[in-house]
mmCIF file of C-alpha atoms and ligand atoms in Angstrom:
data_model
loop_
_atom_site.group_PDB
_atom_site.id
_atom_site.type_symbol
_atom_site.label_atom_id
_atom_site.label_comp_id
_atom_site.label_asym_id
_atom_site.label_seq_id
_atom_site.Cartn_x
_atom_site.Cartn_y
_atom_site.Cartn_z
ATOM 1 C CA MET A 1 59.357 96.799 -11.015
ATOM 2 C CA THR A 2 60.093 95.161 -7.660
ATOM 3 C CA SER A 3 58.851 91.727 -6.630
ATOM 4 C CA GLU A 4 56.424 93.378 -4.177
ATOM 5 C CA ALA A 5 54.603 94.964 -7.112
ATOM 6 C CA LEU A 6 53.957 91.578 -8.738
ATOM 7 C CA PRO A 7 50.458 90.160 -8.270
ATOM 8 C CA MET A 8 50.320 87.131 -5.944
ATOM 9 C CA ARG A 9 49.412 84.046 -7.918
ATOM 10 C CA SER A 10 46.615 81.998 -6.476
ATOM 11 C CA GLY A 11 47.465 78.312 -6.479
ATOM 12 C CA HIS A 12 50.818 76.867 -7.428
ATOM 13 C CA TYR A 13 51.596 75.151 -10.684
ATOM 14 C CA VAL A 14 54.017 72.730 -9.066
ATOM 15 C CA SER A 15 55.481 72.161 -5.629
ATOM 16 C CA VAL A 16 59.045 73.251 -4.878
ATOM 17 C CA THR A 17 59.965 69.568 -4.710
ATOM 18 C CA THR A 18 58.545 68.953 -8.194
ATOM 19 C CA ALA A 19 60.357 72.005 -9.529
ATOM 20 C CA VAL A 20 63.644 70.808 -7.996
ATOM 21 C CA ARG A 21 63.162 67.259 -9.278
ATOM 22 C CA SER A 22 62.200 68.315 -12.791
ATOM 23 C CA ARG A 23 64.905 70.927 -13.272
ATOM 24 C CA LYS A 24 67.664 69.691 -15.479
ATOM 25 C CA SER A 25 70.048 71.186 -17.982
ATOM 26 C CA VAL A 26 68.213 71.109 -21.288
ATOM 27 C CA ARG A 27 70.508 71.094 -24.304
ATOM 28 C CA SER A 28 67.944 71.134 -27.094
ATOM 29 C CA PHE A 29 65.074 73.607 -27.105
ATOM 30 C CA LEU A 30 62.017 74.108 -29.279
ATOM 31 C CA GLY A 31 61.956 77.424 -31.104
ATOM 32 C CA SER A 32 58.689 78.535 -29.422
ATOM 33 C CA ASP A 33 58.900 82.037 -28.012
ATOM 34 C CA VAL A 34 59.106 82.741 -24.306
ATOM 35 C CA PRO A 35 56.797 85.670 -23.530
ATOM 36 C CA ARG A 36 58.863 88.609 -22.299
ATOM 37 C CA GLU A 37 56.433 89.285 -19.411
ATOM 38 C CA ILE A 38 56.942 85.753 -18.087
ATOM 39 C CA LEU A 39 60.709 86.081 -18.096
ATOM 40 C CA GLU A 40 60.589 89.518 -16.494
ATOM 41 C CA GLU A 41 58.235 88.187 -13.813
ATOM 42 C CA VAL A 42 60.584 85.276 -13.063
ATOM 43 C CA LEU A 43 63.704 87.448 -12.937
ATOM 44 C CA THR A 44 61.939 89.982 -10.703
ATOM 45 C CA LEU A 45 60.557 87.357 -8.347
ATOM 46 C CA ALA A 46 63.898 85.544 -8.127
ATOM 47 C CA ALA A 47 65.355 88.736 -6.674
ATOM 48 C CA ARG A 48 63.650 87.604 -3.417
ATOM 49 C CA SER A 49 66.704 85.313 -3.150
ATOM 50 C CA PRO A 50 68.868 86.070 -0.142
ATOM 51 C CA SER A 51 72.232 87.781 -0.471
ATOM 52 C CA GLY A 52 74.795 88.635 2.178
ATOM 53 C CA GLY A 53 74.193 92.208 3.389
ATOM 54 C CA ASN A 54 71.308 92.300 0.876
ATOM 55 C CA LEU A 55 73.840 93.396 -1.757
ATOM 56 C CA GLN A 56 71.758 91.771 -4.546
ATOM 57 C CA PRO A 57 74.906 91.474 -6.664
ATOM 58 C CA TRP A 58 73.293 89.876 -9.757
ATOM 59 C CA ARG A 59 73.504 91.911 -12.965
ATOM 60 C CA LEU A 60 71.681 90.712 -16.072
ATOM 61 C CA ARG A 61 71.243 91.290 -19.766
ATOM 62 C CA LEU A 62 68.358 89.628 -21.597
ATOM 63 C CA LEU A 63 68.335 88.425 -25.191
ATOM 64 C CA SER A 64 65.511 87.377 -27.509
ATOM 65 C CA GLY A 65 64.047 88.079 -30.956
ATOM 66 C CA GLU A 66 66.094 90.233 -33.289
ATOM 67 C CA ALA A 67 68.846 90.936 -30.740
ATOM 68 C CA MET A 68 69.269 87.193 -30.204
ATOM 69 C CA ALA A 69 69.459 86.541 -33.958
ATOM 70 C CA VAL A 70 72.117 89.220 -34.452
ATOM 71 C CA PHE A 71 74.063 88.018 -31.410
ATOM 72 C CA LYS A 72 74.136 84.445 -32.719
ATOM 73 C CA SER A 73 75.550 85.588 -36.045
ATOM 74 C CA VAL A 74 78.157 87.755 -34.286
ATOM 75 C CA MET A 75 79.135 84.707 -32.247
ATOM 76 C CA GLN A 76 79.413 82.452 -35.294
ATOM 77 C CA ALA A 77 81.821 84.883 -36.903
ATOM 78 C CA ARG A 78 83.772 85.283 -33.663
ATOM 79 C CA ILE A 79 84.164 81.530 -33.191
ATOM 80 C CA GLN A 80 85.641 81.244 -36.695
ATOM 81 C CA GLN A 81 87.974 84.125 -35.970
ATOM 82 C CA ALA A 82 88.987 83.070 -32.433
ATOM 83 C CA PRO A 83 88.226 79.369 -31.844
ATOM 84 C CA GLU A 84 90.138 79.491 -28.558
ATOM 85 C CA GLY A 85 87.878 82.266 -27.198
ATOM 86 C CA ASP A 86 88.646 85.698 -25.776
ATOM 87 C CA THR A 87 91.907 85.111 -23.976
ATOM 88 C CA PRO A 88 92.865 85.478 -21.218
ATOM 89 C CA LEU A 89 89.928 84.086 -19.283
ATOM 90 C CA GLU A 90 88.453 86.298 -16.595
ATOM 91 C CA TYR A 91 88.085 83.420 -14.150
ATOM 92 C CA GLU A 92 89.099 79.763 -14.031
ATOM 93 C CA ILE A 93 86.030 77.706 -14.841
ATOM 94 C CA TYR A 94 87.443 74.727 -12.919
ATOM 95 C CA PRO A 95 90.416 74.490 -10.585
ATOM 96 C CA GLN A 96 93.542 73.528 -12.551
ATOM 97 C CA ASP A 97 93.968 70.305 -10.635
ATOM 98 C CA LEU A 98 90.416 69.163 -10.097
ATOM 99 C CA GLY A 99 91.273 66.022 -8.130
ATOM 100 C CA GLU A 100 88.879 63.298 -6.983
ATOM 101 C CA PRO A 101 85.958 62.831 -6.694
ATOM 102 C CA TYR A 102 85.263 65.941 -8.759
ATOM 103 C CA ARG A 103 87.258 64.801 -11.772
ATOM 104 C CA THR A 104 85.251 61.606 -12.072
ATOM 105 C CA ASN A 105 81.951 63.440 -11.626
ATOM 106 C CA ARG A 106 82.867 65.781 -14.450
ATOM 107 C CA PHE A 107 84.086 63.003 -16.726
ATOM 108 C CA ASP A 108 80.966 60.943 -16.065
ATOM 109 C CA ILE A 109 78.456 63.626 -17.082
ATOM 110 C CA GLY A 110 80.461 64.359 -20.233
ATOM 111 C CA GLU A 111 80.428 60.681 -21.208
ATOM 112 C CA ARG A 112 76.679 60.405 -20.597
ATOM 113 C CA MET A 113 76.033 63.477 -22.669
ATOM 114 C CA TYR A 114 78.099 62.405 -25.657
ATOM 115 C CA ALA A 115 76.811 58.813 -25.487
ATOM 116 C CA SER A 116 73.221 60.108 -25.659
ATOM 117 C CA ILE A 117 73.921 61.635 -29.084
ATOM 118 C CA GLY A 118 76.127 58.794 -30.336
ATOM 119 C CA VAL A 119 79.393 60.725 -30.157
ATOM 120 C CA GLY A 120 82.247 58.370 -29.304
ATOM 121 C CA ARG A 121 85.221 58.990 -27.034
ATOM 122 C CA ASP A 122 87.600 59.572 -29.942
ATOM 123 C CA ASP A 123 85.236 61.662 -32.015
ATOM 124 C CA LYS A 124 86.881 65.020 -31.359
ATOM 125 C CA ARG A 125 84.943 66.760 -34.126
ATOM 126 C CA GLY A 126 81.628 65.451 -32.815
ATOM 127 C CA ARG A 127 82.495 66.652 -29.330
ATOM 128 C CA ARG A 128 83.541 70.056 -30.624
ATOM 129 C CA ARG A 129 80.329 70.317 -32.635
ATOM 130 C CA GLN A 130 78.224 69.565 -29.560
ATOM 131 C CA PHE A 131 80.251 72.010 -27.445
ATOM 132 C CA ALA A 132 79.720 74.705 -30.094
ATOM 133 C CA ARG A 133 75.936 74.291 -29.596
ATOM 134 C CA ASN A 134 76.523 76.235 -26.367
ATOM 135 C CA TYR A 135 77.042 79.303 -28.523
ATOM 136 C CA GLU A 136 73.616 78.896 -30.081
ATOM 137 C CA PHE A 137 72.081 78.597 -26.618
ATOM 138 C CA PHE A 138 71.123 75.070 -27.728
ATOM 139 C CA GLY A 139 68.382 76.569 -29.891
ATOM 140 C CA ALA A 140 66.723 78.464 -27.025
ATOM 141 C CA PRO A 141 64.860 81.582 -28.192
ATOM 142 C CA THR A 142 65.722 83.505 -25.028
ATOM 143 C CA ALA A 143 68.721 83.839 -22.774
ATOM 144 C CA VAL A 144 70.015 85.728 -19.798
ATOM 145 C CA LEU A 145 73.658 86.741 -19.493
ATOM 146 C CA CYS A 146 74.672 86.852 -15.838
ATOM 147 C CA PHE A 147 77.332 89.208 -14.580
ATOM 148 C CA VAL A 148 78.766 90.084 -11.202
ATOM 149 C CA ASP A 149 80.690 93.222 -10.290
ATOM 150 C CA ARG A 150 84.384 92.320 -10.428
ATOM 151 C CA ARG A 151 84.950 93.795 -6.960
ATOM 152 C CA MET A 152 82.782 91.026 -5.529
ATOM 153 C CA GLY A 153 84.239 87.877 -3.987
ATOM 154 C CA PRO A 154 83.163 84.275 -3.336
ATOM 155 C CA PRO A 155 80.243 85.247 -1.034
ATOM 156 C CA GLN A 156 78.646 87.391 -3.745
ATOM 157 C CA TRP A 157 79.277 84.745 -6.419
ATOM 158 C CA ALA A 158 77.411 82.343 -4.145
ATOM 159 C CA ASP A 159 74.580 84.907 -3.937
ATOM 160 C CA LEU A 160 74.426 84.945 -7.727
ATOM 161 C CA GLY A 161 74.216 81.135 -7.696
ATOM 162 C CA MET A 162 71.246 81.275 -5.346
ATOM 163 C CA TYR A 163 69.571 83.797 -7.584
ATOM 164 C CA LEU A 164 70.113 81.590 -10.631
ATOM 165 C CA GLN A 165 68.734 78.467 -8.982
ATOM 166 C CA THR A 166 65.637 80.421 -7.947
ATOM 167 C CA VAL A 167 65.238 81.573 -11.559
ATOM 168 C CA MET A 168 65.554 78.000 -12.821
ATOM 169 C CA LEU A 169 62.932 76.719 -10.359
ATOM 170 C CA LEU A 170 60.485 79.517 -11.152
ATOM 171 C CA LEU A 171 60.937 78.690 -14.838
ATOM 172 C CA ARG A 172 59.957 75.092 -14.097
ATOM 173 C CA GLU A 173 56.819 76.358 -12.383
ATOM 174 C CA ARG A 174 55.916 78.000 -15.695
ATOM 175 C CA GLY A 175 56.668 74.944 -17.835
ATOM 176 C CA LEU A 176 59.984 76.351 -19.020
ATOM 177 C CA HIS A 177 63.433 74.794 -18.934
ATOM 178 C CA SER A 178 66.934 76.233 -18.866
ATOM 179 C CA CYS A 179 70.620 75.474 -19.106
ATOM 180 C CA PRO A 180 73.239 77.431 -17.160
ATOM 181 C CA GLN A 181 76.324 77.884 -19.338
ATOM 182 C CA GLU A 182 79.796 78.767 -18.157
ATOM 183 C CA ALA A 183 80.891 78.194 -21.755
ATOM 184 C CA TRP A 184 80.073 81.862 -22.318
ATOM 185 C CA ALA A 185 82.956 82.848 -20.038
ATOM 186 C CA LEU A 186 85.263 81.832 -22.900
ATOM 187 C CA TYR A 187 83.848 84.693 -24.966
ATOM 188 C CA HIS A 188 83.531 87.260 -22.199
ATOM 189 C CA ARG A 189 84.752 90.197 -24.275
ATOM 190 C CA THR A 190 82.505 89.452 -27.263
ATOM 191 C CA VAL A 191 79.504 89.168 -24.941
ATOM 192 C CA ARG A 192 80.389 92.282 -22.974
ATOM 193 C CA ASP A 193 80.831 94.346 -26.136
ATOM 194 C CA PHE A 194 77.581 93.113 -27.676
ATOM 195 C CA VAL A 195 75.440 93.867 -24.620
ATOM 196 C CA SER A 196 77.378 97.056 -23.756
ATOM 197 C CA ALA A 197 78.020 95.835 -20.221
ATOM 198 C CA PRO A 198 79.877 98.283 -17.998
ATOM 199 C CA PRO A 199 83.587 97.434 -17.708
ATOM 200 C CA GLU A 200 83.241 96.607 -14.020
ATOM 201 C CA TRP A 201 80.877 93.735 -14.801
ATOM 202 C CA LEU A 202 82.412 90.269 -15.044
ATOM 203 C CA LEU A 203 80.548 87.618 -17.040
ATOM 204 C CA PHE A 204 79.818 84.562 -14.912
ATOM 205 C CA CYS A 205 77.568 82.567 -17.248
ATOM 206 C CA GLY A 206 74.691 82.490 -19.675
ATOM 207 C CA LEU A 207 71.311 80.908 -19.018
ATOM 208 C CA ALA A 208 69.526 79.468 -22.062
ATOM 209 C CA ILE A 209 65.752 79.541 -21.551
ATOM 210 C CA GLY A 210 62.917 77.980 -23.482
ATOM 211 C CA TYR A 211 60.672 74.975 -23.955
ATOM 212 C CA GLU A 212 62.324 71.571 -23.946
ATOM 213 C CA ASP A 213 62.415 69.502 -27.122
ATOM 214 C CA PRO A 214 61.012 66.319 -25.595
ATOM 215 C CA ASP A 215 62.223 64.191 -28.514
ATOM 216 C CA ALA A 216 65.880 65.222 -28.351
ATOM 217 C CA PRO A 217 67.961 62.296 -26.997
ATOM 218 C CA ILE A 218 70.354 64.709 -25.250
ATOM 219 C CA ASN A 219 67.526 65.887 -23.015
ATOM 220 C CA ALA A 220 67.075 62.349 -21.696
ATOM 221 C CA VAL A 221 70.523 62.400 -20.061
ATOM 222 C CA GLN A 222 70.257 61.571 -16.382
ATOM 223 C CA SER A 223 72.816 63.413 -14.299
ATOM 224 C CA PRO A 224 73.619 61.317 -11.232
ATOM 225 C CA ARG A 225 74.285 62.626 -7.729
ATOM 226 C CA VAL A 226 76.557 61.258 -5.039
ATOM 227 C CA ARG A 227 74.873 59.862 -1.943
ATOM 228 C CA PHE A 228 74.116 62.194 0.949
ATOM 229 C CA GLU A 229 76.508 60.167 3.140
ATOM 230 C CA ASP A 230 79.339 61.192 0.822
ATOM 231 C CA PHE A 231 78.870 64.924 1.351
ATOM 232 C CA GLY A 232 76.990 65.363 4.633
ATOM 233 C CA ALA A 233 77.165 64.016 8.163
ATOM 234 C CA TRP A 234 75.880 64.917 11.591
ATOM 235 C CA VAL A 235 78.504 66.237 13.969
ATOM 236 C CA ARG A 236 78.971 63.946 16.974
ATOM 237 C CA PRO A 237 79.317 65.517 20.395
ATOM 238 C CA PRO A 238 82.990 65.718 21.434
ATOM 239 C CA GLY A 239 84.399 63.024 23.716
HETATM 240 C C1 FMN B 301 77.213 77.551 -13.308
HETATM 241 C C2 FMN B 301 76.978 76.418 -14.250
HETATM 242 C C3 FMN B 301 77.564 76.437 -15.498
HETATM 243 C C4 FMN B 301 77.322 75.414 -16.423
HETATM 244 N N1 FMN B 301 77.874 75.483 -17.665
HETATM 245 C C5 FMN B 301 77.499 74.597 -18.630
HETATM 246 C C6 FMN B 301 77.902 74.777 -19.987
HETATM 247 O O1 FMN B 301 78.633 75.703 -20.329
HETATM 248 N N2 FMN B 301 77.438 73.904 -20.911
HETATM 249 C C7 FMN B 301 76.627 72.845 -20.580
HETATM 250 O O2 FMN B 301 76.239 72.082 -21.472
HETATM 251 N N3 FMN B 301 76.230 72.641 -19.283
HETATM 252 C C8 FMN B 301 76.631 73.497 -18.315
HETATM 253 N N4 FMN B 301 76.193 73.349 -17.012
HETATM 254 C C9 FMN B 301 75.292 72.264 -16.678
HETATM 255 C C10 FMN B 301 75.951 71.193 -15.817
HETATM 256 O O3 FMN B 301 76.701 70.337 -16.616
HETATM 257 C C11 FMN B 301 74.800 70.439 -15.096
HETATM 258 O O4 FMN B 301 74.170 71.325 -14.207
HETATM 259 C C12 FMN B 301 75.271 69.223 -14.310
HETATM 260 O O5 FMN B 301 75.865 68.271 -15.156
HETATM 261 C C13 FMN B 301 74.086 68.581 -13.578
HETATM 262 O O6 FMN B 301 73.072 68.252 -14.497
HETATM 263 P P1 FMN B 301 71.604 68.849 -14.413
HETATM 264 O O7 FMN B 301 71.709 70.349 -14.465
HETATM 265 O O8 FMN B 301 70.896 68.300 -15.627
HETATM 266 O O9 FMN B 301 71.001 68.393 -13.128
HETATM 267 C C14 FMN B 301 76.480 74.330 -16.062
HETATM 268 C C15 FMN B 301 75.910 74.318 -14.795
HETATM 269 C C16 FMN B 301 76.154 75.340 -13.895
HETATM 270 C C17 FMN B 301 75.501 75.308 -12.546
#
């Protein structure tokens, strides 16, 4: 189905601004099912996202129900067998030398997250346990695994990012939440084998999708943003 074939909805659930403001990375989901039609509608509509040359380079595999249950058990076994992941990585998740201000931004969100669940700075096991929740999609009943053809470069990866943000906002419009997860890149081969992805597909990330557990302290984490003045400025006329 293409997005043109989808019925136009009359009336909006939320404004774009509300969707943007309310989107956050949810790291504890309720088990309630996400209807397949809703997810397919969102993923189809999000394909209205722009892409350079209209390449539409996003490639997806969807998981829920029985397939999700089997995948989670495959992952549990794989983590025991290969705690360091499927080496070598297919892409560097962060630059080796992150530098400032990025290093501090990254450190800060990690500290907020662990503090919210009472995991201290020296509690390596607690941190590992929370990180491992990635591989359960934080309890989400549904997930999308997002690939990009390995021939593609930074412009097409950016296209995929635009697609994903559109998905996340459309999910908000439908009362759903999500969490993008690069953590899946550590198990690229396990994922690729399980979903039978063609060899030319490179796994960028997973997207956990479901209904937020409103009582989970980790979902109350506020992720800060730097001020506009620190990343944007008007260009002055020369001279
Ligand atoms: C591409 C991408 C990958 C991410 N990977 C992970 C991940 O593996 N695990 C995780 O808990 N959060 C992950 N995040 C969530 C970020 O930590 C989060 O977006 C950031 O801290 C800002 O918080 P917010 O999404 O709640 O606004 C990822 C986000 C993006 C965009």
